[in-house]
DNA sequence: AAGATAGTCAACCGCACACGC
DNA sequence: TGCGTGTGCGGTTGACTATCT
């Protein structure tokens, strides 16, 4: 379905413009999140649903922190990575305001090096615990029946559905008025704390 | 000052899971 | 129960910036 929708349009790729951000924010604030694949069009965006979702989750969502990680956050990441491996979304759920993508990037850019360095400093009897990093990577993370994996907490769970939300002065009405959908997989949001 | 290299981060891709029919 | 579709996750890529030579 959505696939056909996306296929029939020439979809934009690459970096998001401020205008696109505004459109997505305005649309979600007004109508909530009901179907990523279908939302892009009425929102006036020539983007795939995935792209919209990613942009929202990683950048536009209220409460996202950007910028430097604190020592505490870094320590939390290191600790959790030691325990959980590359379960970035699970790690992110323990760090309010941080996204899995940001944590993943930070790990690869900063912490992994440091971590490796530290481990190299350990005596040889100390195993590197590759299971959490390398060996789990491809094979097990999705099959792993640990609670951390089975729960799959939704990032958007914290939002409640109030599609009656409206923009104070919505300058970008969608071309199609969407009728309220019953909650889709618990996503959507009142966006009460939304400050755009 | 200019080019080369390294580092960072936003975004894309492919896959697997959850869910509805 | 099986299938189709939407969503979410982790890995990877590519553009941009900073630093070095």
PDB file of C-alpha atoms (C1' of nucleotides) in Angstrom:
ATOM      1  CA  UNK A   1       0.000   0.000   0.000  1.00  0.00           C
ATOM      2  CA  UNK A   2       2.237   2.654   1.279  1.00  0.00           C
ATOM      3  CA  UNK A   3       4.862   1.210  -0.908  1.00  0.00           C
ATOM      4  CA  UNK A   4       2.821   1.966  -3.944  1.00  0.00           C
ATOM      5  CA  UNK A   5       2.185   5.431  -2.637  1.00  0.00           C
ATOM      6  CA  UNK A   6       5.874   6.007  -2.232  1.00  0.00           C
ATOM      7  CA  UNK A   7       6.729   4.473  -5.535  1.00  0.00           C
ATOM      8  CA  UNK A   8       4.396   6.678  -7.481  1.00  0.00           C
ATOM      9  CA  UNK A   9       6.077   9.824  -6.262  1.00  0.00           C
ATOM     10  CA  UNK A  10       9.565  11.077  -6.796  1.00  0.00           C
ATOM     11  CA  UNK A  11      10.887  11.081  -3.289  1.00  0.00           C
ATOM     12  CA  UNK A  12      13.394  13.532  -2.017  1.00  0.00           C
ATOM     13  CA  UNK A  13      16.497  12.243  -0.282  1.00  0.00           C
ATOM     14  CA  UNK A  14      19.302  13.790   1.632  1.00  0.00           C
ATOM     15  CA  UNK A  15      19.372  16.518   4.193  1.00  0.00           C
ATOM     16  CA  UNK A  16      16.118  18.036   5.391  1.00  0.00           C
ATOM     17  CA  UNK A  17      15.442  21.685   4.772  1.00  0.00           C
ATOM     18  CA  UNK A  18      14.017  23.939   7.486  1.00  0.00           C
ATOM     19  CA  UNK A  19      10.812  24.160   5.454  1.00  0.00           C
ATOM     20  CA  UNK A  20      10.424  20.407   5.439  1.00  0.00           C
ATOM     21  CA  UNK A  21      11.033  20.316   9.165  1.00  0.00           C
ATOM     22  CA  UNK A  22       8.361  22.922   9.697  1.00  0.00           C
ATOM     23  CA  UNK A  23       5.879  21.028   7.599  1.00  0.00           C
ATOM     24  CA  UNK A  24       6.450  17.800   9.440  1.00  0.00           C
ATOM     25  CA  UNK A  25       6.292  19.414  12.848  1.00  0.00           C
ATOM     26  CA  UNK A  26       3.149  21.295  11.990  1.00  0.00           C
ATOM     27  CA  UNK A  27       1.475  18.234  10.593  1.00  0.00           C
ATOM     28  CA  UNK A  28       2.326  15.998  13.523  1.00  0.00           C
ATOM     29  CA  UNK A  29       1.338  18.628  15.995  1.00  0.00           C
ATOM     30  CA  UNK A  30      -1.999  18.979  14.321  1.00  0.00           C
ATOM     31  CA  UNK A  31      -2.829  15.428  13.378  1.00  0.00           C
ATOM     32  CA  UNK A  32      -0.496  13.274  15.376  1.00  0.00           C
ATOM     33  CA  UNK A  33       1.297  10.266  14.005  1.00  0.00           C
ATOM     34  CA  UNK A  34      -1.091   7.869  12.373  1.00  0.00           C
ATOM     35  CA  UNK A  35       0.776   6.229   9.529  1.00  0.00           C
ATOM     36  CA  UNK A  36       4.273   7.278   8.556  1.00  0.00           C
ATOM     37  CA  UNK A  37       3.991   5.941   5.067  1.00  0.00           C
ATOM     38  CA  UNK A  38       0.814   7.850   4.299  1.00  0.00           C
ATOM     39  CA  UNK A  39       1.458  10.993   6.288  1.00  0.00           C
ATOM     40  CA  UNK A  40       4.134  12.467   4.112  1.00  0.00           C
ATOM     41  CA  UNK A  41       1.829  13.351   1.268  1.00  0.00           C
ATOM     42  CA  UNK A  42      -0.838  15.289   3.153  1.00  0.00           C
ATOM     43  CA  UNK A  43       1.956  16.896   5.121  1.00  0.00           C
ATOM     44  CA  UNK A  44       3.247  18.263   1.853  1.00  0.00           C
ATOM     45  CA  UNK A  45       6.485  16.329   1.963  1.00  0.00           C
ATOM     46  CA  UNK A  46       8.057  14.402  -0.852  1.00  0.00           C
ATOM     47  CA  UNK A  47       9.703  12.049   1.558  1.00  0.00           C
ATOM     48  CA  UNK A  48       9.367   8.398   2.370  1.00  0.00           C
ATOM     49  CA  UNK A  49       7.602   7.464   5.546  1.00  0.00           C
ATOM     50  CA  UNK A  50      10.833   6.080   6.855  1.00  0.00           C
ATOM     51  CA  UNK A  51      12.616   9.303   6.227  1.00  0.00           C
ATOM     52  CA  UNK A  52       9.906  11.278   8.010  1.00  0.00           C
ATOM     53  CA  UNK A  53       9.932   8.942  10.947  1.00  0.00           C
ATOM     54  CA  UNK A  54      13.684   9.071  11.240  1.00  0.00           C
ATOM     55  CA  UNK A  55      13.754  12.819  11.058  1.00  0.00           C
ATOM     56  CA  UNK A  56      11.093  13.084  13.714  1.00  0.00           C
ATOM     57  CA  UNK A  57      12.541  10.509  16.050  1.00  0.00           C
ATOM     58  CA  UNK A  58      16.112  11.644  15.800  1.00  0.00           C
ATOM     59  CA  UNK A  59      15.785  15.350  15.458  1.00  0.00           C
ATOM     60  CA  UNK A  60      12.377  16.981  15.650  1.00  0.00           C
ATOM     61  CA  UNK A  61      10.778  15.098  18.486  1.00  0.00           C
ATOM     62  CA  UNK A  62      10.212  17.210  21.586  1.00  0.00           C
ATOM     63  CA  UNK A  63      12.720  16.716  24.327  1.00  0.00           C
ATOM     64  CA  UNK A  64      15.613  15.712  22.141  1.00  0.00           C
ATOM     65  CA  UNK A  65      18.927  16.782  23.565  1.00  0.00           C
ATOM     66  CA  UNK A  66      21.643  17.771  21.196  1.00  0.00           C
ATOM     67  CA  UNK A  67      25.241  18.445  21.882  1.00  0.00           C
ATOM     68  CA  UNK A  68      27.835  17.020  24.146  1.00  0.00           C
ATOM     69  CA  UNK A  69      27.262  13.956  26.217  1.00  0.00           C
ATOM     70  CA  UNK A  70      27.867  14.356  29.906  1.00  0.00           C
ATOM     71  CA  UNK A  71      30.293  12.130  31.761  1.00  0.00           C
ATOM     72  CA  UNK A  72      27.341  10.414  33.397  1.00  0.00           C
ATOM     73  CA  UNK A  73      25.715   9.744  30.067  1.00  0.00           C
ATOM     74  CA  UNK A  74      28.914   8.372  28.626  1.00  0.00           C
ATOM     75  CA  UNK A  75      29.386   6.114  31.610  1.00  0.00           C
ATOM     76  CA  UNK A  76      25.828   4.888  31.267  1.00  0.00           C
ATOM     77  CA  UNK A  77      26.389   4.110  27.618  1.00  0.00           C
ATOM     78  CA  UNK A  78      29.578   2.241  28.374  1.00  0.00           C
ATOM     79  CA  UNK A  79      27.971   0.264  31.157  1.00  0.00           C
ATOM     80  CA  UNK A  80      24.899  -0.609  29.176  1.00  0.00           C
ATOM     81  CA  UNK A  81      26.867  -1.472  26.095  1.00  0.00           C
ATOM     82  CA  UNK A  82      28.907  -3.835  28.161  1.00  0.00           C
ATOM     83  CA  UNK A  83      25.745  -5.537  29.328  1.00  0.00           C
ATOM     84  CA  UNK A  84      23.545  -5.294  26.267  1.00  0.00           C
ATOM     85  CA  UNK A  85      25.827  -5.015  23.300  1.00  0.00           C
ATOM     86  CA  UNK A  86      24.684  -2.980  20.340  1.00  0.00           C
ATOM     87  CA  UNK A  87      21.102  -2.580  21.483  1.00  0.00           C
ATOM     88  CA  UNK A  88      21.162   1.104  20.882  1.00  0.00           C
ATOM     89  CA  UNK A  89      17.454   1.625  21.256  1.00  0.00           C
ATOM     90  CA  UNK A  90      17.480  -0.044  24.640  1.00  0.00           C
ATOM     91  CA  UNK A  91      20.431   2.026  25.710  1.00  0.00           C
ATOM     92  CA  UNK A  92      18.714   5.141  24.402  1.00  0.00           C
ATOM     93  CA  UNK A  93      15.629   4.378  26.460  1.00  0.00           C
ATOM     94  CA  UNK A  94      17.784   4.773  29.571  1.00  0.00           C
ATOM     95  CA  UNK A  95      19.040   8.137  28.469  1.00  0.00           C
ATOM     96  CA  UNK A  96      16.163  10.581  28.255  1.00  0.00           C
ATOM     97  CA  UNK A  97      16.468  12.932  25.349  1.00  0.00           C
ATOM     98  CA  UNK A  98      19.062  10.879  23.552  1.00  0.00           C
ATOM     99  CA  UNK A  99      18.314   8.880  20.443  1.00  0.00           C
ATOM    100  CA  UNK A 100      19.633   5.518  19.443  1.00  0.00           C
ATOM    101  CA  UNK A 101      21.209   7.055  16.383  1.00  0.00           C
ATOM    102  CA  UNK A 102      23.008   9.685  18.385  1.00  0.00           C
ATOM    103  CA  UNK A 103      24.243   7.161  20.889  1.00  0.00           C
ATOM    104  CA  UNK A 104      25.385   4.846  18.149  1.00  0.00           C
ATOM    105  CA  UNK A 105      27.251   7.667  16.458  1.00  0.00           C
ATOM    106  CA  UNK A 106      28.791   8.794  19.703  1.00  0.00           C
ATOM    107  CA  UNK A 107      29.878   5.273  20.484  1.00  0.00           C
ATOM    108  CA  UNK A 108      31.579   4.806  17.167  1.00  0.00           C
ATOM    109  CA  UNK A 109      33.098   8.281  17.160  1.00  0.00           C
ATOM    110  CA  UNK A 110      34.321   8.511  20.724  1.00  0.00           C
ATOM    111  CA  UNK A 111      33.618   5.780  23.180  1.00  0.00           C
ATOM    112  CA  UNK A 112      34.593   2.711  21.218  1.00  0.00           C
ATOM    113  CA  UNK A 113      38.099   3.990  20.742  1.00  0.00           C
ATOM    114  CA  UNK A 114      38.397   4.877  24.360  1.00  0.00           C
ATOM    115  CA  UNK A 115      36.845   1.617  25.416  1.00  0.00           C
ATOM    116  CA  UNK A 116      39.170  -0.404  23.239  1.00  0.00           C
ATOM    117  CA  UNK A 117      42.088   1.527  24.559  1.00  0.00           C
ATOM    118  CA  UNK A 118      41.047   0.833  28.106  1.00  0.00           C
ATOM    119  CA  UNK A 119      40.568  -2.815  27.407  1.00  0.00           C
ATOM    120  CA  UNK A 120      43.963  -3.044  25.810  1.00  0.00           C
ATOM    121  CA  UNK A 121      45.366  -1.745  29.017  1.00  0.00           C
ATOM    122  CA  UNK A 122      43.870  -4.665  30.862  1.00  0.00           C
ATOM    123  CA  UNK A 123      45.970  -7.691  31.672  1.00  0.00           C
ATOM    124  CA  UNK A 124      45.716 -10.460  29.119  1.00  0.00           C
ATOM    125  CA  UNK A 125      43.739 -12.666  31.423  1.00  0.00           C
ATOM    126  CA  UNK A 126      40.919 -10.188  31.100  1.00  0.00           C
ATOM    127  CA  UNK A 127      38.832 -11.260  28.122  1.00  0.00           C
ATOM    128  CA  UNK A 128      37.592  -8.621  25.767  1.00  0.00           C
ATOM    129  CA  UNK A 129      34.015  -9.781  26.057  1.00  0.00           C
ATOM    130  CA  UNK A 130      33.498  -9.753  22.340  1.00  0.00           C
ATOM    131  CA  UNK A 131      30.048 -11.156  22.745  1.00  0.00           C
ATOM    132  CA  UNK A 132      28.608  -7.794  23.514  1.00  0.00           C
ATOM    133  CA  UNK A 133      30.147  -6.048  20.621  1.00  0.00           C
ATOM    134  CA  UNK A 134      31.243  -8.011  17.647  1.00  0.00           C
ATOM    135  CA  UNK A 135      29.771 -11.444  17.925  1.00  0.00           C
ATOM    136  CA  UNK A 136      26.272 -10.364  18.729  1.00  0.00           C
ATOM    137  CA  UNK A 137      26.237  -7.862  16.019  1.00  0.00           C
ATOM    138  CA  UNK A 138      24.799  -9.681  13.110  1.00  0.00           C
ATOM    139  CA  UNK A 139      23.416 -12.848  14.361  1.00  0.00           C
ATOM    140  CA  UNK A 140      21.731 -12.608  17.636  1.00  0.00           C
ATOM    141  CA  UNK A 141      20.388  -9.240  18.479  1.00  0.00           C
ATOM    142  CA  UNK A 142      16.990  -9.792  16.933  1.00  0.00           C
ATOM    143  CA  UNK A 143      16.626 -13.350  18.018  1.00  0.00           C
ATOM    144  CA  UNK A 144      17.933 -12.804  21.468  1.00  0.00           C
ATOM    145  CA  UNK A 145      15.030 -13.503  23.781  1.00  0.00           C
ATOM    146  CA  UNK A 146      16.214 -11.303  26.574  1.00  0.00           C
ATOM    147  CA  UNK A 147      13.654  -8.896  27.961  1.00  0.00           C
ATOM    148  CA  UNK A 148      15.615  -5.993  26.644  1.00  0.00           C
ATOM    149  CA  UNK A 149      14.986  -7.246  23.179  1.00  0.00           C
ATOM    150  CA  UNK A 150      11.467  -8.495  23.485  1.00  0.00           C
ATOM    151  CA  UNK A 151       9.992  -5.417  24.972  1.00  0.00           C
ATOM    152  CA  UNK A 152      10.871  -3.112  22.093  1.00  0.00           C
ATOM    153  CA  UNK A 153       9.798   0.053  23.823  1.00  0.00           C
ATOM    154  CA  UNK A 154       8.343   2.530  21.437  1.00  0.00           C
ATOM    155  CA  UNK A 155       9.936   5.893  21.460  1.00  0.00           C
ATOM    156  CA  UNK A 156       6.582   7.455  20.906  1.00  0.00           C
ATOM    157  CA  UNK A 157       4.826   5.550  23.604  1.00  0.00           C
ATOM    158  CA  UNK A 158       4.957   8.473  25.901  1.00  0.00           C
ATOM    159  CA  UNK A 159       2.593  10.437  23.749  1.00  0.00           C
ATOM    160  CA  UNK A 160      -1.114  10.106  24.106  1.00  0.00           C
ATOM    161  CA  UNK A 161      -3.610  10.524  21.337  1.00  0.00           C
ATOM    162  CA  UNK A 162      -5.269  13.839  21.147  1.00  0.00           C
ATOM    163  CA  UNK A 163      -5.805  14.492  17.536  1.00  0.00           C
ATOM    164  CA  UNK A 164      -7.908  17.466  18.461  1.00  0.00           C
ATOM    165  CA  UNK A 165      -4.679  19.298  18.891  1.00  0.00           C
ATOM    166  CA  UNK A 166      -4.443  22.215  16.642  1.00  0.00           C
ATOM    167  CA  UNK A 167      -1.847  24.681  15.765  1.00  0.00           C
ATOM    168  CA  UNK A 168      -2.268  28.107  17.206  1.00  0.00           C
ATOM    169  CA  UNK A 169      -1.828  29.542  13.804  1.00  0.00           C
ATOM    170  CA  UNK A 170      -1.264  26.720  11.470  1.00  0.00           C
ATOM    171  CA  UNK A 171       0.043  28.190   8.323  1.00  0.00           C
ATOM    172  CA  UNK A 172       0.381  24.839   6.671  1.00  0.00           C
ATOM    173  CA  UNK A 173      -2.885  23.092   6.520  1.00  0.00           C
ATOM    174  CA  UNK A 174      -2.550  19.707   4.928  1.00  0.00           C
ATOM    175  CA  UNK A 175      -4.189  19.259   1.594  1.00  0.00           C
ATOM    176  CA  UNK A 176      -6.321  16.488   2.958  1.00  0.00           C
ATOM    177  CA  UNK A 177      -8.076  16.536   6.265  1.00  0.00           C
ATOM    178  CA  UNK A 178      -7.298  13.306   8.011  1.00  0.00           C
ATOM    179  CA  UNK A 179      -9.992  11.723  10.028  1.00  0.00           C
ATOM    180  CA  UNK A 180      -8.927  10.527  13.396  1.00  0.00           C
ATOM    181  CA  UNK A 181      -7.501   7.062  13.331  1.00  0.00           C
ATOM    182  CA  UNK A 182      -7.650   4.747  16.240  1.00  0.00           C
ATOM    183  CA  UNK A 183      -4.308   4.566  17.922  1.00  0.00           C
ATOM    184  CA  UNK A 184      -1.818   2.868  15.707  1.00  0.00           C
ATOM    185  CA  UNK A 185       0.538   0.736  17.718  1.00  0.00           C
ATOM    186  CA  UNK A 186       0.419   3.138  20.569  1.00  0.00           C
ATOM    187  CA  UNK A 187       2.271   5.755  18.708  1.00  0.00           C
ATOM    188  CA  UNK A 188       1.119   9.296  18.422  1.00  0.00           C
ATOM    189  CA  UNK A 189       1.016  12.099  20.536  1.00  0.00           C
ATOM    190  CA  UNK A 190      -0.659  14.889  22.164  1.00  0.00           C
ATOM    191  CA  UNK A 191       2.623  16.664  21.907  1.00  0.00           C
ATOM    192  CA  UNK A 192       1.731  18.613  24.970  1.00  0.00           C
ATOM    193  CA  UNK A 193       5.311  19.351  25.669  1.00  0.00           C
ATOM    194  CA  UNK A 194       5.891  20.251  22.101  1.00  0.00           C
ATOM    195  CA  UNK A 195       7.798  23.447  21.731  1.00  0.00           C
ATOM    196  CA  UNK A 196       8.473  24.183  18.126  1.00  0.00           C
TER     197      UNK A 196
ATOM    198  C1'  DA B   1      47.057  29.331   1.555  1.00  0.00           C
ATOM    199  C1'  DA B   2      45.878  25.042  -0.384  1.00  0.00           C
ATOM    200  C1'  DG B   3      45.353  20.268  -0.498  1.00  0.00           C
ATOM    201  C1'  DA B   4      45.063  15.888   2.085  1.00  0.00           C
ATOM    202  C1'  DT B   5      43.406  13.322   5.772  1.00  0.00           C
ATOM    203  C1'  DA B   6      40.616  12.306   9.796  1.00  0.00           C
ATOM    204  C1'  DG B   7      36.561  12.883  12.474  1.00  0.00           C
ATOM    205  C1'  DT B   8      31.678  13.642  13.080  1.00  0.00           C
ATOM    206  C1'  DC B   9      26.938  13.161  12.287  1.00  0.00           C
ATOM    207  C1'  DA B  10      22.546  13.055   9.614  1.00  0.00           C
ATOM    208  C1'  DA B  11      20.340  10.100   6.765  1.00  0.00           C
ATOM    209  C1'  DC B  12      19.616   5.823   4.067  1.00  0.00           C
ATOM    210  C1'  DC B  13      19.192   0.801   3.524  1.00  0.00           C
ATOM    211  C1'  DG B  14      17.923  -3.788   4.451  1.00  0.00           C
ATOM    212  C1'  DC B  15      16.114  -6.877   7.579  1.00  0.00           C
ATOM    213  C1'  DA B  16      13.137  -8.717  11.213  1.00  0.00           C
ATOM    214  C1'  DC B  17       9.283  -8.282  14.114  1.00  0.00           C
ATOM    215  C1'  DA B  18       4.412  -7.057  15.324  1.00  0.00           C
ATOM    216  C1'  DC B  19      -0.021  -6.778  14.024  1.00  0.00           C
ATOM    217  C1'  DG B  20      -4.317  -6.895  11.411  1.00  0.00           C
ATOM    218  C1'  DC B  21      -6.981  -9.322   8.153  1.00  0.00           C
TER     219       DC B  21
ATOM    220  C1'  DT C   1      -2.632 -20.021  10.119  1.00  0.00           C
ATOM    221  C1'  DG C   2      -0.497 -17.568   6.633  1.00  0.00           C
ATOM    222  C1'  DC C   3       0.170 -13.369   4.281  1.00  0.00           C
ATOM    223  C1'  DG C   4       0.785  -8.504   3.616  1.00  0.00           C
ATOM    224  C1'  DT C   5       2.031  -4.197   5.498  1.00  0.00           C
ATOM    225  C1'  DG C   6       3.870  -0.816   8.771  1.00  0.00           C
ATOM    226  C1'  DT C   7       7.274   0.045  12.156  1.00  0.00           C
ATOM    227  C1'  DG C   8      11.606  -0.132  14.457  1.00  0.00           C
ATOM    228  C1'  DC C   9      16.364  -1.485  14.729  1.00  0.00           C
ATOM    229  C1'  DG C  10      21.239  -1.771  13.653  1.00  0.00           C
ATOM    230  C1'  DG C  11      24.717  -1.228  10.156  1.00  0.00           C
ATOM    231  C1'  DT C  12      26.523   1.608   6.744  1.00  0.00           C
ATOM    232  C1'  DT C  13      27.244   5.523   3.777  1.00  0.00           C
ATOM    233  C1'  DG C  14      28.243  10.066   2.343  1.00  0.00           C
ATOM    234  C1'  DA C  15      28.519  14.975   3.081  1.00  0.00           C
ATOM    235  C1'  DC C  16      30.421  18.334   5.785  1.00  0.00           C
ATOM    236  C1'  DT C  17      33.904  20.244   9.023  1.00  0.00           C
ATOM    237  C1'  DA C  18      38.203  20.403  11.487  1.00  0.00           C
ATOM    238  C1'  DT C  19      42.902  19.538  11.685  1.00  0.00           C
ATOM    239  C1'  DC C  20      47.294  18.542   9.837  1.00  0.00           C
ATOM    240  C1'  DT C  21      51.098  18.889   6.477  1.00  0.00           C
TER     241       DT C  21
END
